[in-house]
Amino acid sequence: METMKRPIIKLRTKVVYIFGVCLLIALFQLLLFWFPGFRNFYLYRFYPVFSHGGRILTGWCPFSIGDLLYVLASAWLLIGIGRFIRDLVHLRRRKLAWLNTLLRFVLILVCTYGIFILFWGMNYRYDRLDGEFNIQPQQFSTPDLTRLCDTLAVRTNGEHLLLAGNDTLPVTHFLSFSQIKAKVPGNYRRISRTQPALTYSFPSLKPSMFGYLMNYAGITGYFNPFTGEGQVNTTPMPVGLPFTACHEVAHQLGFAAEDDANFIGYLVAATSRDPHFRYAANFEMFLYGINALSLREPEVADSLFDTLITKGVRKDYEAVFAFYARFRTPIKPVLNDFYDQYLKANEQAKGIRSYNEVISLLISYVHRYGKLPG
């Protein structure tokens, strides 16, 4: 009888722990929601210091600690699934073992979610960009969008000519990831003189171990909320890598929403002294702009792409399109749907479409300041 009580007590203890962690998570979120002082402390005092400390801990390591943790977590999950199946098969001899395995998994899951919320997730719920730059997405007209595309095209063509030396040839020399990583802090340091919220020190940018796999989902980088590392996919065409690196740093600084990180990435890269950064910023934003225009006026978008962009820039775009064409599989829509639901679960109502909201932010910036950054 005594031996039967012990497993039951262990199960009850796990249930208590699960409810306790859930209660703490709910309490933390309520404090942030109901008490502006606590929210401001988290957003502007706690998180910046915590993020800074995390980068000190991980930035020294040449490989991605976060990716390694994900590998170990995946191995643990597979082992756990195997044990759960084993316990179900031997249900008669191990009556409560399956339940113990299930509750252990749930406990670790809620603890992981709690760490995610504390370390990073609450940034999704608040608009840092509006608070720091007084810029918000807004409705814009098709003429506004067309003018933006025209400006971005002129800038893209100009930076391409600096790099290629000929407007009919593609760019053949790009910065390596190590060169980009070395230049990013300086770009942030320069702009932080007028925008203190973009102060960035102790960089922790890493090439992702999963770069090849990320190409199947079209992912160029991601932020690891558990280690504070910015992960950059270094396997695609390198033309956009400087912009991607600046985008991931924006996440590290607490700009969680993808459109906000895109805006900060553009702001930093487009004002860089290095033409590779400026080219990457305008190259990426023109594509966002022309895609947004194609949803409204597809024929106009096609015409603008053909007439505004020089042959050399088009060759760079064609190289990027050809690269990703190699990774088209039926699983990509599934991966996109999964990421879409992740963003929606974290207060990004438009999900994966929120990346495109950067165009609205840029137009708002132009309306407020009269021109694009840079």
PDB file of C-alpha atoms in Angstrom, residues 171-301:
ATOM      1  CA  VAL A 171      27.472  42.609 -57.655  1.00  0.00           C
ATOM      2  CA  THR A 172      30.221  40.012 -57.330  1.00  0.00           C
ATOM      3  CA  HIS A 173      31.891  41.077 -54.088  1.00  0.00           C
ATOM      4  CA  PHE A 174      29.979  40.861 -50.813  1.00  0.00           C
ATOM      5  CA  LEU A 175      30.983  41.186 -47.182  1.00  0.00           C
ATOM      6  CA  SER A 176      31.653  37.975 -45.293  1.00  0.00           C
ATOM      7  CA  PHE A 177      29.613  37.291 -42.171  1.00  0.00           C
ATOM      8  CA  SER A 178      32.616  38.020 -39.954  1.00  0.00           C
ATOM      9  CA  GLN A 179      33.005  41.427 -41.672  1.00  0.00           C
ATOM     10  CA  ILE A 180      29.302  42.169 -41.235  1.00  0.00           C
ATOM     11  CA  LYS A 181      29.417  41.126 -37.585  1.00  0.00           C
ATOM     12  CA  ALA A 182      32.357  43.483 -37.007  1.00  0.00           C
ATOM     13  CA  LYS A 183      30.601  46.436 -38.675  1.00  0.00           C
ATOM     14  CA  VAL A 184      27.112  46.126 -37.131  1.00  0.00           C
ATOM     15  CA  PRO A 185      28.014  47.521 -33.658  1.00  0.00           C
ATOM     16  CA  GLY A 186      29.597  50.610 -35.220  1.00  0.00           C
ATOM     17  CA  ASN A 187      26.472  51.277 -37.279  1.00  0.00           C
ATOM     18  CA  TYR A 188      24.312  51.036 -34.164  1.00  0.00           C
ATOM     19  CA  ARG A 189      26.783  53.101 -32.141  1.00  0.00           C
ATOM     20  CA  ARG A 190      26.629  55.959 -34.635  1.00  0.00           C
ATOM     21  CA  ILE A 191      22.839  56.100 -34.778  1.00  0.00           C
ATOM     22  CA  SER A 192      22.489  55.719 -30.985  1.00  0.00           C
ATOM     23  CA  ARG A 193      23.971  59.217 -30.617  1.00  0.00           C
ATOM     24  CA  THR A 194      20.581  60.567 -31.685  1.00  0.00           C
ATOM     25  CA  GLN A 195      18.511  57.486 -30.795  1.00  0.00           C
ATOM     26  CA  PRO A 196      19.626  56.222 -27.348  1.00  0.00           C
ATOM     27  CA  ALA A 197      17.155  53.309 -27.519  1.00  0.00           C
ATOM     28  CA  LEU A 198      19.437  51.781 -30.175  1.00  0.00           C
ATOM     29  CA  THR A 199      22.510  51.621 -27.937  1.00  0.00           C
ATOM     30  CA  TYR A 200      24.097  48.224 -28.605  1.00  0.00           C
ATOM     31  CA  SER A 201      27.125  46.720 -26.911  1.00  0.00           C
ATOM     32  CA  PHE A 202      28.607  43.248 -26.434  1.00  0.00           C
ATOM     33  CA  PRO A 203      27.308  41.859 -29.746  1.00  0.00           C
ATOM     34  CA  SER A 204      26.098  38.287 -29.883  1.00  0.00           C
ATOM     35  CA  LEU A 205      25.498  37.541 -33.556  1.00  0.00           C
ATOM     36  CA  LYS A 206      26.063  33.970 -34.709  1.00  0.00           C
ATOM     37  CA  PRO A 207      25.732  31.983 -37.934  1.00  0.00           C
ATOM     38  CA  SER A 208      22.935  29.483 -37.390  1.00  0.00           C
ATOM     39  CA  MET A 209      23.725  25.774 -37.372  1.00  0.00           C
ATOM     40  CA  PHE A 210      20.393  25.191 -39.152  1.00  0.00           C
ATOM     41  CA  GLY A 211      20.994  27.545 -42.077  1.00  0.00           C
ATOM     42  CA  TYR A 212      20.480  24.957 -44.819  1.00  0.00           C
ATOM     43  CA  LEU A 213      17.209  23.741 -43.261  1.00  0.00           C
ATOM     44  CA  MET A 214      16.025  27.330 -42.747  1.00  0.00           C
ATOM     45  CA  ASN A 215      16.138  27.868 -46.508  1.00  0.00           C
ATOM     46  CA  TYR A 216      13.168  25.529 -46.942  1.00  0.00           C
ATOM     47  CA  ALA A 217      11.056  27.976 -44.923  1.00  0.00           C
ATOM     48  CA  GLY A 218      12.709  31.072 -46.404  1.00  0.00           C
ATOM     49  CA  ILE A 219      14.048  32.115 -42.985  1.00  0.00           C
ATOM     50  CA  THR A 220      17.067  34.420 -43.120  1.00  0.00           C
ATOM     51  CA  GLY A 221      17.558  34.755 -39.374  1.00  0.00           C
ATOM     52  CA  TYR A 222      15.935  34.513 -35.971  1.00  0.00           C
ATOM     53  CA  PHE A 223      16.374  35.639 -32.383  1.00  0.00           C
ATOM     54  CA  ASN A 224      16.895  33.027 -29.663  1.00  0.00           C
ATOM     55  CA  PRO A 225      14.938  34.260 -26.619  1.00  0.00           C
ATOM     56  CA  PHE A 226      16.601  31.813 -24.233  1.00  0.00           C
ATOM     57  CA  THR A 227      20.211  32.799 -24.898  1.00  0.00           C
ATOM     58  CA  GLY A 228      19.799  36.301 -26.368  1.00  0.00           C
ATOM     59  CA  GLU A 229      21.733  35.365 -29.508  1.00  0.00           C
ATOM     60  CA  GLY A 230      20.911  36.765 -32.930  1.00  0.00           C
ATOM     61  CA  GLN A 231      21.037  33.887 -35.416  1.00  0.00           C
ATOM     62  CA  VAL A 232      21.794  34.690 -39.044  1.00  0.00           C
ATOM     63  CA  ASN A 233      21.357  32.247 -41.897  1.00  0.00           C
ATOM     64  CA  THR A 234      24.607  32.615 -43.809  1.00  0.00           C
ATOM     65  CA  THR A 235      23.805  30.095 -46.577  1.00  0.00           C
ATOM     66  CA  PRO A 236      21.626  32.203 -48.977  1.00  0.00           C
ATOM     67  CA  MET A 237      22.849  34.817 -51.426  1.00  0.00           C
ATOM     68  CA  PRO A 238      24.844  37.270 -49.261  1.00  0.00           C
ATOM     69  CA  VAL A 239      23.319  40.446 -50.705  1.00  0.00           C
ATOM     70  CA  GLY A 240      20.818  40.802 -47.846  1.00  0.00           C
ATOM     71  CA  LEU A 241      22.988  39.602 -44.949  1.00  0.00           C
ATOM     72  CA  PRO A 242      23.865  43.092 -43.596  1.00  0.00           C
ATOM     73  CA  PHE A 243      20.175  43.974 -43.354  1.00  0.00           C
ATOM     74  CA  THR A 244      19.352  40.627 -41.700  1.00  0.00           C
ATOM     75  CA  ALA A 245      22.069  41.162 -39.092  1.00  0.00           C
ATOM     76  CA  CYS A 246      20.724  44.647 -38.276  1.00  0.00           C
ATOM     77  CA  HIS A 247      17.198  43.198 -38.067  1.00  0.00           C
ATOM     78  CA  GLU A 248      18.235  40.545 -35.529  1.00  0.00           C
ATOM     79  CA  VAL A 249      20.028  43.129 -33.378  1.00  0.00           C
ATOM     80  CA  ALA A 250      16.777  45.120 -33.277  1.00  0.00           C
ATOM     81  CA  HIS A 251      15.137  42.036 -31.731  1.00  0.00           C
ATOM     82  CA  GLN A 252      17.935  41.836 -29.175  1.00  0.00           C
ATOM     83  CA  LEU A 253      17.190  45.427 -28.179  1.00  0.00           C
ATOM     84  CA  GLY A 254      13.546  44.576 -27.474  1.00  0.00           C
ATOM     85  CA  PHE A 255      11.855  45.498 -30.754  1.00  0.00           C
ATOM     86  CA  ALA A 256       9.909  42.262 -30.925  1.00  0.00           C
ATOM     87  CA  ALA A 257       7.377  42.872 -33.695  1.00  0.00           C
ATOM     88  CA  GLU A 258       8.747  41.873 -37.100  1.00  0.00           C
ATOM     89  CA  ASP A 259       7.685  45.103 -38.774  1.00  0.00           C
ATOM     90  CA  ASP A 260       9.407  47.089 -36.013  1.00  0.00           C
ATOM     91  CA  ALA A 261      12.610  45.054 -36.389  1.00  0.00           C
ATOM     92  CA  ASN A 262      12.461  45.518 -40.157  1.00  0.00           C
ATOM     93  CA  PHE A 263      12.110  49.272 -39.683  1.00  0.00           C
ATOM     94  CA  ILE A 264      15.030  49.460 -37.240  1.00  0.00           C
ATOM     95  CA  GLY A 265      17.096  47.208 -39.498  1.00  0.00           C
ATOM     96  CA  TYR A 266      16.438  49.550 -42.415  1.00  0.00           C
ATOM     97  CA  LEU A 267      17.094  52.672 -40.322  1.00  0.00           C
ATOM     98  CA  VAL A 268      20.501  51.371 -39.213  1.00  0.00           C
ATOM     99  CA  ALA A 269      21.631  49.753 -42.471  1.00  0.00           C
ATOM    100  CA  ALA A 270      20.416  52.592 -44.739  1.00  0.00           C
ATOM    101  CA  THR A 271      22.384  55.175 -42.736  1.00  0.00           C
ATOM    102  CA  SER A 272      25.571  53.111 -42.687  1.00  0.00           C
ATOM    103  CA  ARG A 273      28.796  54.408 -44.195  1.00  0.00           C
ATOM    104  CA  ASP A 274      29.280  51.053 -45.897  1.00  0.00           C
ATOM    105  CA  PRO A 275      27.547  50.742 -49.313  1.00  0.00           C
ATOM    106  CA  HIS A 276      27.031  46.991 -48.762  1.00  0.00           C
ATOM    107  CA  PHE A 277      24.750  47.803 -45.822  1.00  0.00           C
ATOM    108  CA  ARG A 278      22.950  50.554 -47.710  1.00  0.00           C
ATOM    109  CA  TYR A 279      22.481  48.322 -50.740  1.00  0.00           C
ATOM    110  CA  ALA A 280      21.134  45.466 -48.614  1.00  0.00           C
ATOM    111  CA  ALA A 281      18.647  47.779 -46.846  1.00  0.00           C
ATOM    112  CA  ASN A 282      17.226  49.314 -50.023  1.00  0.00           C
ATOM    113  CA  PHE A 283      17.390  46.040 -51.958  1.00  0.00           C
ATOM    114  CA  GLU A 284      15.219  44.351 -49.300  1.00  0.00           C
ATOM    115  CA  MET A 285      12.808  47.254 -48.804  1.00  0.00           C
ATOM    116  CA  PHE A 286      12.204  47.739 -52.525  1.00  0.00           C
ATOM    117  CA  LEU A 287      11.142  44.106 -52.708  1.00  0.00           C
ATOM    118  CA  TYR A 288       8.742  44.618 -49.794  1.00  0.00           C
ATOM    119  CA  GLY A 289       7.382  47.732 -51.473  1.00  0.00           C
ATOM    120  CA  ILE A 290       6.903  46.207 -54.909  1.00  0.00           C
ATOM    121  CA  ASN A 291       5.224  43.145 -53.355  1.00  0.00           C
ATOM    122  CA  ALA A 292       2.820  45.430 -51.482  1.00  0.00           C
ATOM    123  CA  LEU A 293       2.086  47.290 -54.722  1.00  0.00           C
ATOM    124  CA  SER A 294       1.480  44.022 -56.586  1.00  0.00           C
ATOM    125  CA  LEU A 295      -1.369  43.234 -54.180  1.00  0.00           C
ATOM    126  CA  ARG A 296      -3.105  46.450 -55.263  1.00  0.00           C
ATOM    127  CA  GLU A 297      -1.948  47.029 -58.834  1.00  0.00           C
ATOM    128  CA  PRO A 298      -0.138  43.932 -60.154  1.00  0.00           C
ATOM    129  CA  GLU A 299       0.364  45.336 -63.661  1.00  0.00           C
ATOM    130  CA  VAL A 300       1.727  48.623 -62.304  1.00  0.00           C
ATOM    131  CA  ALA A 301       4.080  46.713 -59.986  1.00  0.00           C
TER     132      ALA A 301
END
